[in-house]
Amino acid sequence: MSASRILVKILVYALILSAIVINTAQAKTVYVTDDLELTLRVAENERSKILRMLRSGTPLTLIEDRGNGYSYVKTSNGVEGFFLTRFLKTTPPNSHLLEQANKKIDQLQNENVGLKSELTSLQETFKSSETLMAERNQLMMELAEIKQISSSAIDIKNQRDQFQERVVSAERELQQIKRENQALRDSAHQDWFLYGGILALGGVLLGFLLPKLSLGRRTSSWDTF
């Protein structure tokens, strides 16, 4: 192989590598300029077939700037074609930025509305929580009162039971006293009856003995005469 042929091959490889490097370096995102709707064509002239109508702000991938007023680009959905270079720019156009800003504002406003709604819901929940806390505290106070009343009622019941026991005991003692009193009365009646019988018997004996004693005295008096 001659030196000239080797040199030619080296130059060819160098050109291929340069083209690859250039294409890689130029594969960046560019945008269609403001307020325009331009054509993406099959070839590098205005008479070729139109592939797409591109609106202002449409992002494109720049594959190659052909240096003849056209650039080879690719859309986001993979369609490749030629586009006028002078209508491309490396930053989004103002209208696109404004549209994005408006969309962001709308998004933030919607989020703000959502946050306000959440805040209102949280405030209502907080109010409900405060109401529930107040109801719980009221119920706890009522429960404490019920417990106190229940405790007092238990004390009253115990006192009542004690009083009832004392009443029953007093009634028993009273009945015992009544029985003893009746027994004493019965005993007194029996004594009086016994005493009365003795007195009656004594009276009978005296009535029987006194005449005899008087008769004996009279007989003695007659004997003395």
mmCIF file of C-alpha atoms in Angstrom:
data_model
loop_
_atom_site.group_PDB
_atom_site.id
_atom_site.type_symbol
_atom_site.label_atom_id
_atom_site.label_comp_id
_atom_site.label_asym_id
_atom_site.label_seq_id
_atom_site.Cartn_x
_atom_site.Cartn_y
_atom_site.Cartn_z
ATOM 1 C CA MET A 1 0.000 0.000 0.000
ATOM 2 C CA SER A 2 1.438 3.363 -1.096
ATOM 3 C CA ALA A 3 1.889 6.294 1.233
ATOM 4 C CA SER A 4 -0.578 8.404 -0.777
ATOM 5 C CA ARG A 5 -3.344 5.869 -0.334
ATOM 6 C CA ILE A 6 -2.666 5.702 3.412
ATOM 7 C CA LEU A 7 -2.810 9.480 3.601
ATOM 8 C CA VAL A 8 -6.126 9.527 1.732
ATOM 9 C CA LYS A 9 -7.593 6.976 4.165
ATOM 10 C CA ILE A 10 -6.390 9.025 7.106
ATOM 11 C CA LEU A 11 -8.006 12.153 5.663
ATOM 12 C CA VAL A 12 -11.274 10.271 5.056
ATOM 13 C CA TYR A 13 -11.315 8.966 8.625
ATOM 14 C CA ALA A 14 -10.556 12.452 9.907
ATOM 15 C CA LEU A 15 -13.413 13.953 7.911
ATOM 16 C CA ILE A 16 -15.818 11.269 9.153
ATOM 17 C CA LEU A 17 -14.758 11.860 12.740
ATOM 18 C CA SER A 18 -15.091 15.636 12.269
ATOM 19 C CA ALA A 19 -18.610 15.208 10.905
ATOM 20 C CA ILE A 20 -19.549 12.972 13.824
ATOM 21 C CA VAL A 21 -18.114 15.458 16.340
ATOM 22 C CA ILE A 22 -19.829 18.381 14.605
ATOM 23 C CA ASN A 23 -23.197 16.583 14.490
ATOM 24 C CA THR A 24 -22.853 15.577 18.142
ATOM 25 C CA ALA A 25 -21.938 19.104 19.189
ATOM 26 C CA GLN A 26 -24.853 20.539 17.235
ATOM 27 C CA ALA A 27 -27.458 18.044 18.625
ATOM 28 C CA LYS A 28 -28.990 20.592 20.954
ATOM 29 C CA THR A 29 -32.446 21.969 21.568
ATOM 30 C CA VAL A 30 -33.526 25.025 19.566
ATOM 31 C CA TYR A 31 -36.897 26.803 19.315
ATOM 32 C CA VAL A 32 -39.038 28.366 16.615
ATOM 33 C CA THR A 33 -39.035 32.151 17.056
ATOM 34 C CA ASP A 34 -41.943 34.340 18.186
ATOM 35 C CA ASP A 35 -45.329 34.608 16.502
ATOM 36 C CA LEU A 36 -44.543 32.426 13.527
ATOM 37 C CA GLU A 37 -45.861 29.226 12.042
ATOM 38 C CA LEU A 38 -43.213 27.830 9.704
ATOM 39 C CA THR A 39 -42.748 24.687 7.674
ATOM 40 C CA LEU A 40 -40.662 21.623 8.271
ATOM 41 C CA ARG A 41 -39.759 20.313 4.813
ATOM 42 C CA VAL A 42 -38.350 17.196 3.248
ATOM 43 C CA ALA A 43 -35.587 19.029 1.381
ATOM 44 C CA GLU A 44 -33.600 22.259 1.631
ATOM 45 C CA ASN A 45 -35.860 24.428 -0.488
ATOM 46 C CA GLU A 46 -39.239 26.094 -0.236
ATOM 47 C CA ARG A 47 -40.732 23.960 -3.018
ATOM 48 C CA SER A 48 -40.196 20.632 -1.278
ATOM 49 C CA LYS A 49 -42.908 18.704 0.547
ATOM 50 C CA ILE A 50 -44.069 20.094 3.866
ATOM 51 C CA LEU A 51 -43.820 17.583 6.703
ATOM 52 C CA ARG A 52 -45.144 19.701 9.577
ATOM 53 C CA MET A 53 -46.318 23.208 10.378
ATOM 54 C CA LEU A 54 -44.382 24.323 13.461
ATOM 55 C CA ARG A 55 -45.709 26.978 15.811
ATOM 56 C CA SER A 56 -43.666 29.502 17.729
ATOM 57 C CA GLY A 57 -41.945 27.950 20.737
ATOM 58 C CA THR A 58 -41.900 24.400 19.316
ATOM 59 C CA PRO A 59 -38.763 22.644 20.649
ATOM 60 C CA LEU A 60 -36.597 20.915 18.033
ATOM 61 C CA THR A 61 -33.420 18.853 18.204
ATOM 62 C CA LEU A 62 -30.752 20.393 16.005
ATOM 63 C CA ILE A 63 -28.972 17.611 14.164
ATOM 64 C CA GLU A 64 -26.931 19.673 11.687
ATOM 65 C CA ASP A 65 -26.635 23.260 10.509
ATOM 66 C CA ARG A 66 -26.154 22.822 6.765
ATOM 67 C CA GLY A 67 -24.714 26.328 6.317
ATOM 68 C CA ASN A 68 -27.048 27.111 3.408
ATOM 69 C CA GLY A 69 -29.806 28.728 5.428
ATOM 70 C CA TYR A 70 -31.327 25.392 6.455
ATOM 71 C CA SER A 71 -30.783 23.161 9.455
ATOM 72 C CA TYR A 72 -31.572 19.481 9.765
ATOM 73 C CA VAL A 73 -33.783 19.057 12.851
ATOM 74 C CA LYS A 74 -36.002 16.492 14.591
ATOM 75 C CA THR A 75 -39.301 17.085 16.376
ATOM 76 C CA SER A 76 -40.200 15.691 19.770
ATOM 77 C CA ASN A 77 -42.220 12.898 18.130
ATOM 78 C CA GLY A 78 -39.316 11.828 15.926
ATOM 79 C CA VAL A 79 -40.097 13.562 12.600
ATOM 80 C CA GLU A 80 -36.904 14.744 10.853
ATOM 81 C CA GLY A 81 -36.649 17.443 8.200
ATOM 82 C CA PHE A 82 -35.188 20.762 7.121
ATOM 83 C CA PHE A 83 -36.020 24.096 8.731
ATOM 84 C CA LEU A 84 -34.900 27.656 8.034
ATOM 85 C CA THR A 85 -31.978 28.390 10.335
ATOM 86 C CA ARG A 86 -32.757 32.080 10.773
ATOM 87 C CA PHE A 87 -36.004 31.182 12.573
ATOM 88 C CA LEU A 88 -34.253 29.065 15.171
ATOM 89 C CA LYS A 89 -32.900 30.294 18.494
ATOM 90 C CA THR A 90 -31.244 28.578 21.410
ATOM 91 C CA THR A 91 -33.574 30.055 24.047
ATOM 92 C CA PRO A 92 -37.352 29.795 24.253
ATOM 93 C CA PRO A 93 -39.129 32.789 22.668
ATOM 94 C CA ASN A 94 -40.764 35.406 24.851
ATOM 95 C CA SER A 95 -44.249 34.290 23.904
ATOM 96 C CA HIS A 96 -43.360 30.751 24.919
ATOM 97 C CA LEU A 97 -41.876 31.971 28.180
ATOM 98 C CA LEU A 98 -44.959 34.103 28.777
ATOM 99 C CA GLU A 99 -47.216 31.147 28.072
ATOM 100 C CA GLN A 100 -45.208 28.979 30.473
ATOM 101 C CA ALA A 101 -45.308 31.756 33.070
ATOM 102 C CA ASN A 102 -49.069 32.066 32.675
ATOM 103 C CA LYS A 103 -49.457 28.325 33.015
ATOM 104 C CA LYS A 104 -47.277 28.404 36.133
ATOM 105 C CA ILE A 105 -49.370 31.256 37.538
ATOM 106 C CA ASP A 106 -52.558 29.297 36.826
ATOM 107 C CA GLN A 107 -51.030 26.250 38.462
ATOM 108 C CA LEU A 108 -49.982 28.273 41.501
ATOM 109 C CA GLN A 109 -53.423 29.862 41.712
ATOM 110 C CA ASN A 110 -55.042 26.432 41.573
ATOM 111 C CA GLU A 111 -52.646 25.205 44.224
ATOM 112 C CA ASN A 112 -53.454 28.305 46.280
ATOM 113 C CA VAL A 113 -57.163 27.557 45.986
ATOM 114 C CA GLY A 114 -56.447 23.982 47.025
ATOM 115 C CA LEU A 115 -54.360 25.168 49.958
ATOM 116 C CA LYS A 116 -57.090 27.583 51.018
ATOM 117 C CA SER A 117 -59.598 24.755 50.848
ATOM 118 C CA GLU A 118 -57.293 22.541 52.900
ATOM 119 C CA LEU A 119 -56.774 25.404 55.374
ATOM 120 C CA THR A 120 -60.534 25.881 55.696
ATOM 121 C CA SER A 121 -60.953 22.155 56.192
ATOM 122 C CA LEU A 122 -58.212 22.137 58.820
ATOM 123 C CA GLN A 123 -59.787 25.122 60.583
ATOM 124 C CA GLU A 124 -63.157 23.348 60.611
ATOM 125 C CA THR A 125 -61.457 20.203 61.867
ATOM 126 C CA PHE A 126 -59.729 22.251 64.568
ATOM 127 C CA LYS A 127 -63.032 23.822 65.566
ATOM 128 C CA SER A 128 -64.602 20.365 65.648
ATOM 129 C CA SER A 129 -61.689 19.188 67.788
ATOM 130 C CA GLU A 130 -62.199 22.124 70.163
ATOM 131 C CA THR A 131 -65.916 21.307 70.356
ATOM 132 C CA LEU A 132 -65.137 17.662 71.034
ATOM 133 C CA MET A 133 -62.605 18.667 73.691
ATOM 134 C CA ALA A 134 -65.206 20.892 75.364
ATOM 135 C CA GLU A 135 -67.780 18.097 75.221
ATOM 136 C CA ARG A 136 -65.248 15.644 76.644
ATOM 137 C CA ASN A 137 -64.399 18.018 79.497
ATOM 138 C CA GLN A 138 -68.107 18.532 80.202
ATOM 139 C CA LEU A 139 -68.683 14.782 80.213
ATOM 140 C CA MET A 140 -65.722 14.277 82.538
ATOM 141 C CA MET A 141 -67.150 16.888 84.938
ATOM 142 C CA GLU A 142 -70.571 15.226 84.799
ATOM 143 C CA LEU A 143 -68.946 11.847 85.386
ATOM 144 C CA ALA A 144 -67.084 13.231 88.407
ATOM 145 C CA GLU A 145 -70.370 14.602 89.745
ATOM 146 C CA ILE A 146 -72.070 11.275 89.159
ATOM 147 C CA LYS A 147 -69.251 9.492 90.952
ATOM 148 C CA GLN A 148 -69.534 11.934 93.860
ATOM 149 C CA ILE A 149 -73.317 11.477 93.956
ATOM 150 C CA SER A 150 -72.866 7.728 93.726
ATOM 151 C CA SER A 151 -70.370 7.846 96.582
ATOM 152 C CA SER A 152 -72.791 9.959 98.642
ATOM 153 C CA ALA A 153 -75.608 7.591 97.744
ATOM 154 C CA ILE A 154 -73.500 4.643 98.882
ATOM 155 C CA ASP A 155 -72.731 6.442 102.149
ATOM 156 C CA ILE A 156 -76.427 7.234 102.584
ATOM 157 C CA LYS A 157 -77.327 3.630 101.881
ATOM 158 C CA ASN A 158 -74.768 2.423 104.411
ATOM 159 C CA GLN A 159 -76.093 4.882 106.976
ATOM 160 C CA ARG A 160 -79.651 3.800 106.197
ATOM 161 C CA ASP A 161 -78.682 0.166 106.617
ATOM 162 C CA GLN A 162 -77.032 1.011 109.930
ATOM 163 C CA PHE A 163 -80.144 2.920 111.049
ATOM 164 C CA GLN A 164 -82.336 0.027 110.004
ATOM 165 C CA GLU A 165 -80.161 -2.367 111.988
ATOM 166 C CA ARG A 166 -80.380 -0.038 114.995
ATOM 167 C CA VAL A 167 -84.168 0.220 114.581
ATOM 168 C CA VAL A 168 -84.467 -3.555 114.349
ATOM 169 C CA SER A 169 -82.243 -3.926 117.407
ATOM 170 C CA ALA A 170 -84.295 -1.295 119.283
ATOM 171 C CA GLU A 171 -87.532 -3.054 118.314
ATOM 172 C CA ARG A 172 -86.106 -6.328 119.542
ATOM 173 C CA GLU A 173 -85.075 -4.709 122.817
ATOM 174 C CA LEU A 174 -88.527 -3.105 123.101
ATOM 175 C CA GLN A 175 -90.233 -6.431 122.516
ATOM 176 C CA GLN A 176 -87.952 -8.003 125.103
ATOM 177 C CA ILE A 177 -88.791 -5.222 127.574
ATOM 178 C CA LYS A 178 -92.482 -5.663 126.803
ATOM 179 C CA ARG A 179 -92.240 -9.381 127.414
ATOM 180 C CA GLU A 180 -90.347 -8.824 130.627
ATOM 181 C CA ASN A 181 -92.890 -6.166 131.717
ATOM 182 C CA GLN A 182 -95.734 -8.491 130.901
ATOM 183 C CA ALA A 183 -93.999 -11.223 132.809
ATOM 184 C CA LEU A 184 -93.635 -8.877 135.788
ATOM 185 C CA ARG A 185 -97.274 -7.910 135.525
ATOM 186 C CA ASP A 186 -98.303 -11.519 135.334
ATOM 187 C CA SER A 187 -96.098 -12.257 138.337
ATOM 188 C CA ALA A 188 -97.587 -9.294 140.236
ATOM 189 C CA HIS A 189 -101.107 -10.485 139.462
ATOM 190 C CA GLN A 190 -100.222 -13.932 140.653
ATOM 191 C CA ASP A 191 -98.720 -12.471 143.842
ATOM 192 C CA TRP A 192 -101.774 -10.332 144.465
ATOM 193 C CA PHE A 193 -103.979 -13.286 143.798
ATOM 194 C CA LEU A 194 -101.913 -15.364 146.213
ATOM 195 C CA TYR A 195 -101.976 -12.628 148.792
ATOM 196 C CA GLY A 196 -105.682 -12.220 148.313
ATOM 197 C CA GLY A 197 -106.233 -15.929 148.769
ATOM 198 C CA ILE A 198 -104.173 -15.943 151.893
ATOM 199 C CA LEU A 199 -106.083 -12.987 153.257
ATOM 200 C CA ALA A 200 -109.392 -14.604 152.386
ATOM 201 C CA LEU A 201 -108.295 -17.841 154.019
ATOM 202 C CA GLY A 202 -107.133 -15.883 157.060
ATOM 203 C CA GLY A 203 -110.517 -14.178 157.229
ATOM 204 C CA VAL A 204 -112.296 -17.513 157.070
ATOM 205 C CA LEU A 205 -110.086 -18.942 159.767
ATOM 206 C CA LEU A 206 -110.595 -15.878 161.926
ATOM 207 C CA GLY A 207 -114.341 -16.080 161.394
ATOM 208 C CA PHE A 208 -114.261 -19.708 162.417
ATOM 209 C CA LEU A 209 -111.939 -19.300 165.400
ATOM 210 C CA LEU A 210 -113.251 -16.080 166.906
ATOM 211 C CA PRO A 211 -116.705 -17.492 167.948
ATOM 212 C CA LYS A 212 -115.039 -20.442 169.580
ATOM 213 C CA LEU A 213 -112.698 -18.199 171.450
ATOM 214 C CA SER A 214 -115.676 -16.086 172.636
ATOM 215 C CA LEU A 215 -117.600 -19.216 173.693
ATOM 216 C CA GLY A 216 -114.640 -20.498 175.655
ATOM 217 C CA ARG A 217 -114.360 -17.280 177.537
ATOM 218 C CA ARG A 218 -118.043 -17.352 178.414
ATOM 219 C CA THR A 219 -117.825 -20.930 179.694
ATOM 220 C CA SER A 220 -114.953 -20.023 181.889
ATOM 221 C CA SER A 221 -116.903 -17.130 183.295
ATOM 222 C CA TRP A 222 -119.826 -19.389 184.176
ATOM 223 C CA ASP A 223 -117.512 -21.831 185.856
ATOM 224 C CA THR A 224 -116.220 -19.141 188.166
ATOM 225 C CA PHE A 225 -119.658 -18.427 189.359
#
